PDB file of C-alpha atoms in Angstrom:
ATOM      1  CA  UNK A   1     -12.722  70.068 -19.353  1.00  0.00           C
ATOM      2  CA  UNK A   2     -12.686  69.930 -15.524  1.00  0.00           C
ATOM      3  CA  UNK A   3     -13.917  66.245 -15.611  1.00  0.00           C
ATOM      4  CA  UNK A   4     -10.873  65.408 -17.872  1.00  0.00           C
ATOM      5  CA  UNK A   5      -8.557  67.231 -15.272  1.00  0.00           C
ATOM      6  CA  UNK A   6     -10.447  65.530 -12.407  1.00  0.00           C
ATOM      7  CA  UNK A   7      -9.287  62.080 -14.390  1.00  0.00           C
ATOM      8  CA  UNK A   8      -5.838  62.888 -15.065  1.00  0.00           C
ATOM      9  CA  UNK A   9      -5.555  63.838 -11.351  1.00  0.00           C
ATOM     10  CA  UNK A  10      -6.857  60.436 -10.128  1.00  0.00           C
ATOM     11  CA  UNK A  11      -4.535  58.350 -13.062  1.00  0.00           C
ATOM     12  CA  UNK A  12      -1.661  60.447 -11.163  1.00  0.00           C
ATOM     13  CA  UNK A  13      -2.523  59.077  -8.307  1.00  0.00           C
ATOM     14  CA  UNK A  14      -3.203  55.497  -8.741  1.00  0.00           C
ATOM     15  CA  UNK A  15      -1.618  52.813  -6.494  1.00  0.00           C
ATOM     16  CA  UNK A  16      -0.938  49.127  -7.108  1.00  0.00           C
ATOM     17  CA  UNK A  17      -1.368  48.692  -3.432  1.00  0.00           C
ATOM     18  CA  UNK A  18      -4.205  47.030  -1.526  1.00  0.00           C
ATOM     19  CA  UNK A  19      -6.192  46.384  -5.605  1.00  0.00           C
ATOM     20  CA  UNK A  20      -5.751  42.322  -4.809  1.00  0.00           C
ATOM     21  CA  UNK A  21      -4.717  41.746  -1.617  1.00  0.00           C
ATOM     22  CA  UNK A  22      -6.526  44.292   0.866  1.00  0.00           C
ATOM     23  CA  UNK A  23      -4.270  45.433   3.838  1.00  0.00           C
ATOM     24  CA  UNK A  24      -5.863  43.156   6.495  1.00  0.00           C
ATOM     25  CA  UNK A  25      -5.116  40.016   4.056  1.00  0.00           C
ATOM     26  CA  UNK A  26      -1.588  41.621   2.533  1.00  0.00           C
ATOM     27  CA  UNK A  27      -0.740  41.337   6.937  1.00  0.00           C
ATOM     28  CA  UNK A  28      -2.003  37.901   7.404  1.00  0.00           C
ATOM     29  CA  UNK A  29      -0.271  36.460   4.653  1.00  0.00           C
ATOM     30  CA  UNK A  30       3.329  37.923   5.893  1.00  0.00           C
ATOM     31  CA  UNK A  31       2.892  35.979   9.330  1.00  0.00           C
ATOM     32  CA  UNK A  32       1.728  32.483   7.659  1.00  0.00           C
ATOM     33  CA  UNK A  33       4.291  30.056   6.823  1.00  0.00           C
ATOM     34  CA  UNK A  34       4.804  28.745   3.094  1.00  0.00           C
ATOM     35  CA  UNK A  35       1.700  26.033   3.464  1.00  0.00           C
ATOM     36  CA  UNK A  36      -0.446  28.167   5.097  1.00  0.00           C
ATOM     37  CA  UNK A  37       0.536  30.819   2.863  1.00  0.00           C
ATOM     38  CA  UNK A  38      -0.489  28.800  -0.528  1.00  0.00           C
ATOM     39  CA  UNK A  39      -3.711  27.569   0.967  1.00  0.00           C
ATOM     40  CA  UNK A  40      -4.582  31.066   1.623  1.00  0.00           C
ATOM     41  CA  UNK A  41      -3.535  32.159  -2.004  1.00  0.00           C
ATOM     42  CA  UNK A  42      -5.972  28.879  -3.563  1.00  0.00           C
ATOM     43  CA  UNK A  43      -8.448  30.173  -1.615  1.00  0.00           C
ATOM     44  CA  UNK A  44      -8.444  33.770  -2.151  1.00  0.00           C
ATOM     45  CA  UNK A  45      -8.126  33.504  -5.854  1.00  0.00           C
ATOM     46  CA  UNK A  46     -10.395  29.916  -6.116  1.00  0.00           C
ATOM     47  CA  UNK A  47      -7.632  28.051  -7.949  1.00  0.00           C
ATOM     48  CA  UNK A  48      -9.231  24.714  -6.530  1.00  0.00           C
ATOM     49  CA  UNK A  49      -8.443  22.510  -8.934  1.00  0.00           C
ATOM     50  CA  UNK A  50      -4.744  23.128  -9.014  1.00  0.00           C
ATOM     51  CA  UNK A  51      -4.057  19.150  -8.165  1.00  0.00           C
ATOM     52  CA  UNK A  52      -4.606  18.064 -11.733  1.00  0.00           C
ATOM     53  CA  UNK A  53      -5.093  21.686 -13.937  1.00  0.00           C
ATOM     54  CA  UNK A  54      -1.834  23.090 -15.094  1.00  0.00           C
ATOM     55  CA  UNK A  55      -2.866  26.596 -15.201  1.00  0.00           C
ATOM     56  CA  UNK A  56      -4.187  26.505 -11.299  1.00  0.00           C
ATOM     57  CA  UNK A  57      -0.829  24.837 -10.364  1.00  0.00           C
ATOM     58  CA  UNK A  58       1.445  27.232 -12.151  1.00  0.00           C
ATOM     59  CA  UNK A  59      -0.881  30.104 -11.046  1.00  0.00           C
ATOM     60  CA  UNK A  60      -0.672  28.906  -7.449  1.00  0.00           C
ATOM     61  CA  UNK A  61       2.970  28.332  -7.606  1.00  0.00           C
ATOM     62  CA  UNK A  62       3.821  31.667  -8.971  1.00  0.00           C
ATOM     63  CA  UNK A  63       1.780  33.376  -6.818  1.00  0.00           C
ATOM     64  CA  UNK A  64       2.668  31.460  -3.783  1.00  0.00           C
ATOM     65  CA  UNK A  65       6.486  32.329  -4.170  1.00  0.00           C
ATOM     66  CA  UNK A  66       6.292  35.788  -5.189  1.00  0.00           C
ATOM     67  CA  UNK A  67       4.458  36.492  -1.796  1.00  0.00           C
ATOM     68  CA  UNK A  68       7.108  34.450   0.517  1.00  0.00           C
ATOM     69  CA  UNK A  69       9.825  36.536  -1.306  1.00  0.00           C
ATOM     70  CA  UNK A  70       8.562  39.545  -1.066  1.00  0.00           C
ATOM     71  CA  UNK A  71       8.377  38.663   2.728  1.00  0.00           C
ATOM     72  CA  UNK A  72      12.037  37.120   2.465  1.00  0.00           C
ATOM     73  CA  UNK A  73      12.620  40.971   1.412  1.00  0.00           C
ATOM     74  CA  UNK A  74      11.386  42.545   4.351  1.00  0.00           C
ATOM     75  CA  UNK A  75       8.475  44.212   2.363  1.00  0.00           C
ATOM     76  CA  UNK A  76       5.426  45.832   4.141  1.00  0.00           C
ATOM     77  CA  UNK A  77       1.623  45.212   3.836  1.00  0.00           C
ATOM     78  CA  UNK A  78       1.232  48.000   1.166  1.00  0.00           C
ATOM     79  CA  UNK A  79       5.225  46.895  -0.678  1.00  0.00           C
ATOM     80  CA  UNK A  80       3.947  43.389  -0.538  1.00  0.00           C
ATOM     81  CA  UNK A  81       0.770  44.175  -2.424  1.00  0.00           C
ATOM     82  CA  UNK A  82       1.744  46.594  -4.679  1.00  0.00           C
ATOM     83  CA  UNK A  83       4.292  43.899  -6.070  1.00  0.00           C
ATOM     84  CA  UNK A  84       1.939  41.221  -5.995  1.00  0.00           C
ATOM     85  CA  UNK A  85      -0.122  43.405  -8.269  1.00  0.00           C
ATOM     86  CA  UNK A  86       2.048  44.292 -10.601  1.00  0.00           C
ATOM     87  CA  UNK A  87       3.252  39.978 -10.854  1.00  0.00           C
ATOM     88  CA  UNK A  88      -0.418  39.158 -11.352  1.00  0.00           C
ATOM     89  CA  UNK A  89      -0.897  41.765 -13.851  1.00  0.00           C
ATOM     90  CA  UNK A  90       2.304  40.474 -16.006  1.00  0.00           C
ATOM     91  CA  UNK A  91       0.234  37.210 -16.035  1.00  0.00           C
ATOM     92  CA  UNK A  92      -2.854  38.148 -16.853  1.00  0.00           C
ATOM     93  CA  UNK A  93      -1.303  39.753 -19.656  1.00  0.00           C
ATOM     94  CA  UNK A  94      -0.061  36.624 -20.933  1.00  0.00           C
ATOM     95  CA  UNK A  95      -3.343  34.649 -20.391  1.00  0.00           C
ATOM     96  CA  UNK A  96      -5.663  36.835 -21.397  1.00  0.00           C
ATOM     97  CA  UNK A  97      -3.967  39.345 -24.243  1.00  0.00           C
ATOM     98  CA  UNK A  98      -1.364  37.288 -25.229  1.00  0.00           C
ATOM     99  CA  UNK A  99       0.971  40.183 -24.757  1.00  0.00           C
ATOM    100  CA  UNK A 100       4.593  39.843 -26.273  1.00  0.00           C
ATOM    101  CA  UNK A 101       7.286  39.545 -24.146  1.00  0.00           C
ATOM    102  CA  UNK A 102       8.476  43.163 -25.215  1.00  0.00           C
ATOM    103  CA  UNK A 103       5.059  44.493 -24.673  1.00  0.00           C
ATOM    104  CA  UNK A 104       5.201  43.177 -20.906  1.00  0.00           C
ATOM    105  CA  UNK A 105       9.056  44.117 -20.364  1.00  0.00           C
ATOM    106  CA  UNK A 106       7.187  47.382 -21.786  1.00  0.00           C
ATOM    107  CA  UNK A 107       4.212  46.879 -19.106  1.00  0.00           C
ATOM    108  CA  UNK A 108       6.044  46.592 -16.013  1.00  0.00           C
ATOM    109  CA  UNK A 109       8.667  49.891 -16.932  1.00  0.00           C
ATOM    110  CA  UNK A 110       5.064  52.136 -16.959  1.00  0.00           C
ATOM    111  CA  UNK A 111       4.496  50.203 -13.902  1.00  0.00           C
ATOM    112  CA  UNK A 112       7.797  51.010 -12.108  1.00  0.00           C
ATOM    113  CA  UNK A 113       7.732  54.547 -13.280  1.00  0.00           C
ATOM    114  CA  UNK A 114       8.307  57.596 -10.783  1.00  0.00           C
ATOM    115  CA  UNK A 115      10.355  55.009  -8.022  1.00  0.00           C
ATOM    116  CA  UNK A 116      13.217  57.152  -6.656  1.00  0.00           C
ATOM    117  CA  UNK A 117      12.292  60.365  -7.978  1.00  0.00           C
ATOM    118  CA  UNK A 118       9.721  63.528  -7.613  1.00  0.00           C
ATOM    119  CA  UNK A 119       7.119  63.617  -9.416  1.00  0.00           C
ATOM    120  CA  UNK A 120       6.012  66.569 -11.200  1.00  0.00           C
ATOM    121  CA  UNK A 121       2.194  67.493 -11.771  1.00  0.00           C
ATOM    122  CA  UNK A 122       2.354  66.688 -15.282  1.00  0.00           C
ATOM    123  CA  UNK A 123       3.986  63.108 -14.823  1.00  0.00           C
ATOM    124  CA  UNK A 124       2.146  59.935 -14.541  1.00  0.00           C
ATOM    125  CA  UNK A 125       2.460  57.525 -11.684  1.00  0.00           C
ATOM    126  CA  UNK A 126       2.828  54.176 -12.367  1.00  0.00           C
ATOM    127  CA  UNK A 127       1.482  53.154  -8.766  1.00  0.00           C
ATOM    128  CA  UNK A 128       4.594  51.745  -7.186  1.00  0.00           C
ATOM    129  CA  UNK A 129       5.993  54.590  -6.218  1.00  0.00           C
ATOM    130  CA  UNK A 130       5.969  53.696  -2.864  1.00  0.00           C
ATOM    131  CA  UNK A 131       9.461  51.375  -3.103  1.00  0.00           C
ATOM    132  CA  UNK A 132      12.442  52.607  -3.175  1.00  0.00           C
ATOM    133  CA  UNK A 133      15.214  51.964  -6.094  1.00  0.00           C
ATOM    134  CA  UNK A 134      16.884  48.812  -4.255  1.00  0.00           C
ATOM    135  CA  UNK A 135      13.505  47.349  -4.133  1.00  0.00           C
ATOM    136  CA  UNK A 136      12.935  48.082  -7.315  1.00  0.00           C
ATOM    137  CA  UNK A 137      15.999  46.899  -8.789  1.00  0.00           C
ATOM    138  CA  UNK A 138      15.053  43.551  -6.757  1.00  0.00           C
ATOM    139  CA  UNK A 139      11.801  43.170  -8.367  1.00  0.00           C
ATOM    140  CA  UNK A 140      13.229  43.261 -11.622  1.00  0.00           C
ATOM    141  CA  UNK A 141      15.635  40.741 -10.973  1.00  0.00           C
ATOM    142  CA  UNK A 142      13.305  38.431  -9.919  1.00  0.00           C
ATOM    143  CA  UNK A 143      10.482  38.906 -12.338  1.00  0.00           C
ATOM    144  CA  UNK A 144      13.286  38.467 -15.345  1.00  0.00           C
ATOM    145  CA  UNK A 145      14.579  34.943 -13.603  1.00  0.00           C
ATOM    146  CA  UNK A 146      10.977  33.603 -12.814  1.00  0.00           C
ATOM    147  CA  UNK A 147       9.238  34.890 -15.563  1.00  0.00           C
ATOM    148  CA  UNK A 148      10.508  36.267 -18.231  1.00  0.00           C
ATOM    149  CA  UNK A 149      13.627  33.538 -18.896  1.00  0.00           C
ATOM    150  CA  UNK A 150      10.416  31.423 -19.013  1.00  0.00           C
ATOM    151  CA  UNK A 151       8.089  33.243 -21.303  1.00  0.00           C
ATOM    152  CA  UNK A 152       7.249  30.937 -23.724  1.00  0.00           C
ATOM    153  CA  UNK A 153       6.947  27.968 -21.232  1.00  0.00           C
ATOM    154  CA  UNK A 154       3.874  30.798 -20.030  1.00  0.00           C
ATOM    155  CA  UNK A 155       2.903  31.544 -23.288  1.00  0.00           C
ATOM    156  CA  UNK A 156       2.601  27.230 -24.668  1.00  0.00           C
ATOM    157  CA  UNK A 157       0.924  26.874 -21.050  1.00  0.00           C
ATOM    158  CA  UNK A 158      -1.967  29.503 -21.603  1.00  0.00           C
ATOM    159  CA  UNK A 159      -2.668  29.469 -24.945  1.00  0.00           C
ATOM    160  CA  UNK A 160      -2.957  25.392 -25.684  1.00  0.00           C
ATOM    161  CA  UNK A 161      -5.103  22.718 -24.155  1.00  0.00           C
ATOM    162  CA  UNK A 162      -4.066  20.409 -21.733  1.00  0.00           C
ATOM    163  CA  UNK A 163      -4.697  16.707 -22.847  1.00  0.00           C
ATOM    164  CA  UNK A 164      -7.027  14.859 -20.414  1.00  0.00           C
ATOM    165  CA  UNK A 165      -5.500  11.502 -19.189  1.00  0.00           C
ATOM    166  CA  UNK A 166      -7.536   8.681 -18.504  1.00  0.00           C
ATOM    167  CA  UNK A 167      -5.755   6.149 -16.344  1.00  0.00           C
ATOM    168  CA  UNK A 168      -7.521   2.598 -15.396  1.00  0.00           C
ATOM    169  CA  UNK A 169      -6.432  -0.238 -14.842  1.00  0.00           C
ATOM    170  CA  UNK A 170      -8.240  -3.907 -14.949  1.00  0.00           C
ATOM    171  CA  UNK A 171      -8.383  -6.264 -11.820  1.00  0.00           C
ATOM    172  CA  UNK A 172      -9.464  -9.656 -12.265  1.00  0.00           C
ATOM    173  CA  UNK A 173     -11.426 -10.664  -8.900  1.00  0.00           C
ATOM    174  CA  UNK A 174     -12.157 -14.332  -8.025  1.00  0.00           C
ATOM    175  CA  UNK A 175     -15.840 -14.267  -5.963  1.00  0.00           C
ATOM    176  CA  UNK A 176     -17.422 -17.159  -4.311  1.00  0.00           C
ATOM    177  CA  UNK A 177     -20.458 -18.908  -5.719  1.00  0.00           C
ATOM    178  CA  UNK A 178     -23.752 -18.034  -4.646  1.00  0.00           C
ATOM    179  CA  UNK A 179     -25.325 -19.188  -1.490  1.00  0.00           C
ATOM    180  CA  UNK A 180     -28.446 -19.875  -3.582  1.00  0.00           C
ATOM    181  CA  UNK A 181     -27.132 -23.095  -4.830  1.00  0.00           C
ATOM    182  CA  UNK A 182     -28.183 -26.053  -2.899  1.00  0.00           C
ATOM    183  CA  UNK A 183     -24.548 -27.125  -2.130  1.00  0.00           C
ATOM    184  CA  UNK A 184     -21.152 -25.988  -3.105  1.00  0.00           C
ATOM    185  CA  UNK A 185     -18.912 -28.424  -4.119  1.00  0.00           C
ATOM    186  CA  UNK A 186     -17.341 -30.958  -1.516  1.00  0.00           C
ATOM    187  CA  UNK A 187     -14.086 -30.210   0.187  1.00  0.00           C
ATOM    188  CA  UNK A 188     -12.111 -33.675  -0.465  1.00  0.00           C
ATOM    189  CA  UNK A 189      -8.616 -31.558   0.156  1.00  0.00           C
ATOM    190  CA  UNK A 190      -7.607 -33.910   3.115  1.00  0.00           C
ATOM    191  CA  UNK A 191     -11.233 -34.145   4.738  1.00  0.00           C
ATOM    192  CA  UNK A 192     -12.541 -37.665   4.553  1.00  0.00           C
ATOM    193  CA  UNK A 193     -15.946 -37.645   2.613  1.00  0.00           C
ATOM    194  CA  UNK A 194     -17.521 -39.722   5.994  1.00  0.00           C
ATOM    195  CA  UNK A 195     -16.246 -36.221   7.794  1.00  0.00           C
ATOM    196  CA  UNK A 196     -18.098 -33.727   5.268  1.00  0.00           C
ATOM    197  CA  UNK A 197     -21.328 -36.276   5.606  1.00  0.00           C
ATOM    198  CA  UNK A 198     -21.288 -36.097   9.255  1.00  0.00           C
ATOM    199  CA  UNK A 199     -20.935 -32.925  10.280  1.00  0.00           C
ATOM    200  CA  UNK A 200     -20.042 -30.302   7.442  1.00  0.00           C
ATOM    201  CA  UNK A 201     -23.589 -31.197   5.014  1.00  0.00           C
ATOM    202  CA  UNK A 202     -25.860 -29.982   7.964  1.00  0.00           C
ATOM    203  CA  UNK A 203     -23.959 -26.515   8.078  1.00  0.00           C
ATOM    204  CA  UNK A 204     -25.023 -25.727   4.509  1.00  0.00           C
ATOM    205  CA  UNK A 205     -27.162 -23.288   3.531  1.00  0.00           C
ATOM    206  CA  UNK A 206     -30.551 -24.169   2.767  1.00  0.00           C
ATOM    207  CA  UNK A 207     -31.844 -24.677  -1.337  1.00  0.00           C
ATOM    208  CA  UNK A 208     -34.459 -22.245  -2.202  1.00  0.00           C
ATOM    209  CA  UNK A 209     -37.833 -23.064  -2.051  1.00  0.00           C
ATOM    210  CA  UNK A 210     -38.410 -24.837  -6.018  1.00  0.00           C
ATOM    211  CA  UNK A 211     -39.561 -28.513  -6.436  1.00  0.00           C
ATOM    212  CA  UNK A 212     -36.385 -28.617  -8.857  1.00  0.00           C
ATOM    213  CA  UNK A 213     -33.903 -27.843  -6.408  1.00  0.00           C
ATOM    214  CA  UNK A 214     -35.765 -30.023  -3.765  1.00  0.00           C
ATOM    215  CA  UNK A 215     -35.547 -32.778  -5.768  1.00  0.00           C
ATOM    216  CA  UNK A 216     -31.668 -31.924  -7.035  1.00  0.00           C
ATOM    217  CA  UNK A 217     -31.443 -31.954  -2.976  1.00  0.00           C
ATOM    218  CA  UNK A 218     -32.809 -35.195  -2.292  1.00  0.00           C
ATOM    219  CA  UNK A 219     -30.865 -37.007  -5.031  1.00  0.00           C
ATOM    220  CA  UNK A 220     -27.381 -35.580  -3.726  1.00  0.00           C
ATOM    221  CA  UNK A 221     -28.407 -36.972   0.112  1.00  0.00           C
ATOM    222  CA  UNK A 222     -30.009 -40.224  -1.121  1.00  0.00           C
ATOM    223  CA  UNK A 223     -26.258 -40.775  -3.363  1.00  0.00           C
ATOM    224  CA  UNK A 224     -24.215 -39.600  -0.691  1.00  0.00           C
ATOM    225  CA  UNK A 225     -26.040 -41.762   2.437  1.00  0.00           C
ATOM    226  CA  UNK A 226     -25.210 -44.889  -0.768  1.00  0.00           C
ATOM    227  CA  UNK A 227     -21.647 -43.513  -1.234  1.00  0.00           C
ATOM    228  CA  UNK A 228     -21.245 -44.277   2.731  1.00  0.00           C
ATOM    229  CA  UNK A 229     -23.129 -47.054   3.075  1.00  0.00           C
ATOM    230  CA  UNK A 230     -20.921 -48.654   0.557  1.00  0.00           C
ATOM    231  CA  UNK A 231     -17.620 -47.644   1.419  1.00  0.00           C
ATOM    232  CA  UNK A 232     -18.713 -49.267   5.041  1.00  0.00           C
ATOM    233  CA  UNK A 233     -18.968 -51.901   3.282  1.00  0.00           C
ATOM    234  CA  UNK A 234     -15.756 -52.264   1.283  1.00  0.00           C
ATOM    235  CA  UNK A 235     -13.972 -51.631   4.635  1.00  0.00           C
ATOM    236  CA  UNK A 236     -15.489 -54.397   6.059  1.00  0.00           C
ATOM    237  CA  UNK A 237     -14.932 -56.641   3.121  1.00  0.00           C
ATOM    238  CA  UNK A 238     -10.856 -55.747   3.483  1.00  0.00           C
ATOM    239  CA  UNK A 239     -10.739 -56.326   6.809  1.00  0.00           C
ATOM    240  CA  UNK A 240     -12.446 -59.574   6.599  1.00  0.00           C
ATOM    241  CA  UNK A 241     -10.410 -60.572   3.665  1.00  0.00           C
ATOM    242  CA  UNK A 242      -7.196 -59.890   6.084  1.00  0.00           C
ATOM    243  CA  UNK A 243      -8.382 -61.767   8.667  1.00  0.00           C
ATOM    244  CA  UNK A 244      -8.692 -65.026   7.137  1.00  0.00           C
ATOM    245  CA  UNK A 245      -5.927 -64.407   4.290  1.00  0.00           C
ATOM    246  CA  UNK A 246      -3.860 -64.630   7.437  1.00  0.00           C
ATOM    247  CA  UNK A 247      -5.143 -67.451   9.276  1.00  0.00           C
ATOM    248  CA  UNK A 248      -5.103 -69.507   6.110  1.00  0.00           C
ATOM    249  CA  UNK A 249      -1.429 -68.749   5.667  1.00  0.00           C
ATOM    250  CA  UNK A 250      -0.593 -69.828   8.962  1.00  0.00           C
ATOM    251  CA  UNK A 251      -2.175 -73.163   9.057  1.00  0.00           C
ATOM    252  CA  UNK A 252      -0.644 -73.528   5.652  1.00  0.00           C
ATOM    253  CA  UNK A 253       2.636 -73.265   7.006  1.00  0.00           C
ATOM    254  CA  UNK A 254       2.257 -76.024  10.141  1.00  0.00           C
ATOM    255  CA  UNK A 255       0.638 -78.265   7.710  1.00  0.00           C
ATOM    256  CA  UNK A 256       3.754 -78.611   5.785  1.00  0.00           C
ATOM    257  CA  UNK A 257       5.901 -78.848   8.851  1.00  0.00           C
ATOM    258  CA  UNK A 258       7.148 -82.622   9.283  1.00  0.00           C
ATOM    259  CA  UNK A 259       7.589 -84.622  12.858  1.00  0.00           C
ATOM    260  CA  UNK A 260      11.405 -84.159  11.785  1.00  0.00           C
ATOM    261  CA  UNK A 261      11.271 -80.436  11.550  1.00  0.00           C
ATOM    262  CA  UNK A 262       9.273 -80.197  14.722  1.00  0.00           C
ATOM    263  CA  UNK A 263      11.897 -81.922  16.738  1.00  0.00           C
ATOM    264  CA  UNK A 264      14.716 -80.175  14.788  1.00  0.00           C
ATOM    265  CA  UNK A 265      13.237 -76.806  15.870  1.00  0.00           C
ATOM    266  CA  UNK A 266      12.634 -77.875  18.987  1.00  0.00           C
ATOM    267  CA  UNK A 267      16.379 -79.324  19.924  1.00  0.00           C
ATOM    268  CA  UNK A 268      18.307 -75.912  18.275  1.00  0.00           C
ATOM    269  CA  UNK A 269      15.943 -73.517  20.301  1.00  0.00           C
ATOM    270  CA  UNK A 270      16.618 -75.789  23.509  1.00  0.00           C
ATOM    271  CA  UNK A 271      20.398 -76.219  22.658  1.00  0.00           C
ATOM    272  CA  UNK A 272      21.000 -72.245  22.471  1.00  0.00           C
ATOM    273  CA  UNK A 273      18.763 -71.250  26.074  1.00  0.00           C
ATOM    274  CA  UNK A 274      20.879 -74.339  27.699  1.00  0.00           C
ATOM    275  CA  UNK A 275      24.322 -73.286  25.862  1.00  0.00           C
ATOM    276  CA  UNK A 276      23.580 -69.921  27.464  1.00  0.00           C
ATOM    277  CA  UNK A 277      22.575 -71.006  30.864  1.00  0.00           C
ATOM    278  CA  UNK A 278      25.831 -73.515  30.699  1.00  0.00           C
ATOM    279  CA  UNK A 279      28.357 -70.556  30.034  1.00  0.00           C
ATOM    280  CA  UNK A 280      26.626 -68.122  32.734  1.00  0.00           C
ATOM    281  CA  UNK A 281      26.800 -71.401  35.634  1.00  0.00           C
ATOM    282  CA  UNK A 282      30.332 -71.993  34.346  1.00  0.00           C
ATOM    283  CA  UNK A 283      31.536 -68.278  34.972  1.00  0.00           C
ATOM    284  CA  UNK A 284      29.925 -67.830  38.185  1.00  0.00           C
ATOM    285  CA  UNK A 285      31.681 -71.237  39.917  1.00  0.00           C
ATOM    286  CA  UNK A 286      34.958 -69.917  38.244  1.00  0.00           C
ATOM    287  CA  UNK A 287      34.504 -66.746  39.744  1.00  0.00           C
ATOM    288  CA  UNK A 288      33.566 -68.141  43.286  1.00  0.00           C
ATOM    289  CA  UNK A 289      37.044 -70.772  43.277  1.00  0.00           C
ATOM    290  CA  UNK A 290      39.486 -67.680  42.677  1.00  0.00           C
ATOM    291  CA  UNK A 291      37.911 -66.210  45.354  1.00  0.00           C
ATOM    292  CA  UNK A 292      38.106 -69.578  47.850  1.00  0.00           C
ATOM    293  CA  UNK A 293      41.783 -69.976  46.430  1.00  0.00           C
ATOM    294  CA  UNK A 294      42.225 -66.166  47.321  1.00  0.00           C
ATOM    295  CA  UNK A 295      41.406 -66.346  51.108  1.00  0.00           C
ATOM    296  CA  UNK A 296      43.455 -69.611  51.470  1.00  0.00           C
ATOM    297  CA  UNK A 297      46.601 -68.036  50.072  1.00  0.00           C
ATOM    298  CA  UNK A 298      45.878 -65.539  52.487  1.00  0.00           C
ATOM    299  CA  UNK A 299      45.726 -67.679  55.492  1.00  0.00           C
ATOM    300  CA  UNK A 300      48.628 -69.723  54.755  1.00  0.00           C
ATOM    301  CA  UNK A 301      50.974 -66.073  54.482  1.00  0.00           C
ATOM    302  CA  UNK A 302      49.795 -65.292  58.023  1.00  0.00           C
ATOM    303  CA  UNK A 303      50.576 -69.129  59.449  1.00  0.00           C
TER     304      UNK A 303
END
């Protein structure tokens, strides 16, 4: 019998203060801004995985915006934690007894019992008796807009599944060839083969050590010292053909050419240098009397 009063005494006086957030935390988590103040929340209550779980991220959110109002409201270290206990507890009621929405609305009255009044020994706390009736009239505002307007949202989110998603996607990646192979092939985009011969084929890399790849080796060098030799020799050939293509077609064309011709050819390239030289000798002796004629006329005015 006195063990039974001894428990009814300490149910009286039960507090929602300082159960989750000790005093020394409840203070540090008033002066943090809202980052500081969520990381602190993830940490404290190891919701690490809230970047792609559900729960963690609606947990964290919930949780993270209680405490900044309840610091918007001016509450204290005990206020703050007494409120943040009685939030949690509304949740937890959801998650893990699937409590009604009555049966929470039903919760947090016990919980808000004995605000604003005095208590008599036979009445039962319900461990927020610390605030006063504004505060408490403030609470229940903002519990009904955050979560009970929302209750079933809370209710689908804890009691189903979330779907995993799986989300690749395929890249297509053109690689080089090996540098195992005894050569790649040549680069004819505007290098001359000669060029690649000359210069490029001794900064390959090196066959591997098989008589098969040896031999593949000395095939490829023995064609390509043939492919040069040979187009040496087609140049040649042109250039040769050119050359005597051209004098042939000039002594073709004096061969034709009569004694006639010759002296025809000979008389019109004659007759225009001497027209020329006529005209320019013809001008200059014109120019030379006007000026002769000038002076005189000038001489005979001043007689």
């Amino acid at each position: 019998m006195k063990q039974r009063k001894e428990d009814e005494e300490d149910q009286k006086d039960i507090s929602l203060a300082f159960q989750l957030l000790p005093q020394d935390i409840s203070k540090e988590l008033l002066e943090m801004d809202i980052d500081e103040m969520q990381r602190k929340i993830i940490e404290i209550f190891k919701l690490n995985n809230c970047t792609i779980d559900l729960r963690e991220a609606a947990l964290a959110d919930y949780y993270t915006s209680a405490v900044w109002w309840a610091k918007e409201q001016g509450f204290n270290e005990q206020q703050m934690s007494g409120f943040f206990t009685a939030v949690h507890t509304l949740l937890e009621n959801i998650k893990e007894k699937h409590m009604t929405l009555v049966d929470n609305m039903k919760s947090l009255k016990q919980m808000l019992v004995g605000i604003g009044t005095e208590i008599s020994t036979d009445f039962t706390k319900g461990g927020l008796d610390f605030l006063d009736l504004v505060q408490a009239q403030a609470i229940i505002k903002y519990i009904t807009n955050s979560l009970f307007q929302h209750y079933r949202l809370y209710e689908y989110m804890f009691s189903n599944t979330q779907a995993e998603e799986i989300i690749g996607h395929e890249i297509q990646i053109a690689v080089p060839k090996a540098a195992n192979l005894p050569f790649p092939p040549p680069l004819d985009e505007g290098i001359e083969e000669e060029v690649i011969n000359l210069y490029l084929k001794e900064a390959l890399p090196a066959p591997a050590s098989t008589s098969d790849i040896w031999n593949m080796n000395l095939d490829y060098k023995i064609h390509l010292a043939e492919s040069v030799c040979l187009n040496r020799r087609l140049q040649n050939l042109r250039k040769q053909t050119t050359q005597k293509h051209t004098i042939n077609l000039e002594s073709d064309i004096f061969s034709q050419l009569t004694a006639q011709d010759v002296q025809e050819v000979v008389e019109s390239v004659a007759a225009e240098m001497l027209g020329n030289l006529q005209h320019e000798v013809a001008v200059k002796l014109q120019e030379k009397e006007n000026a002769i004629i000038t002076k005189i006329n000038k001489v005979l005015k001043v007689a």
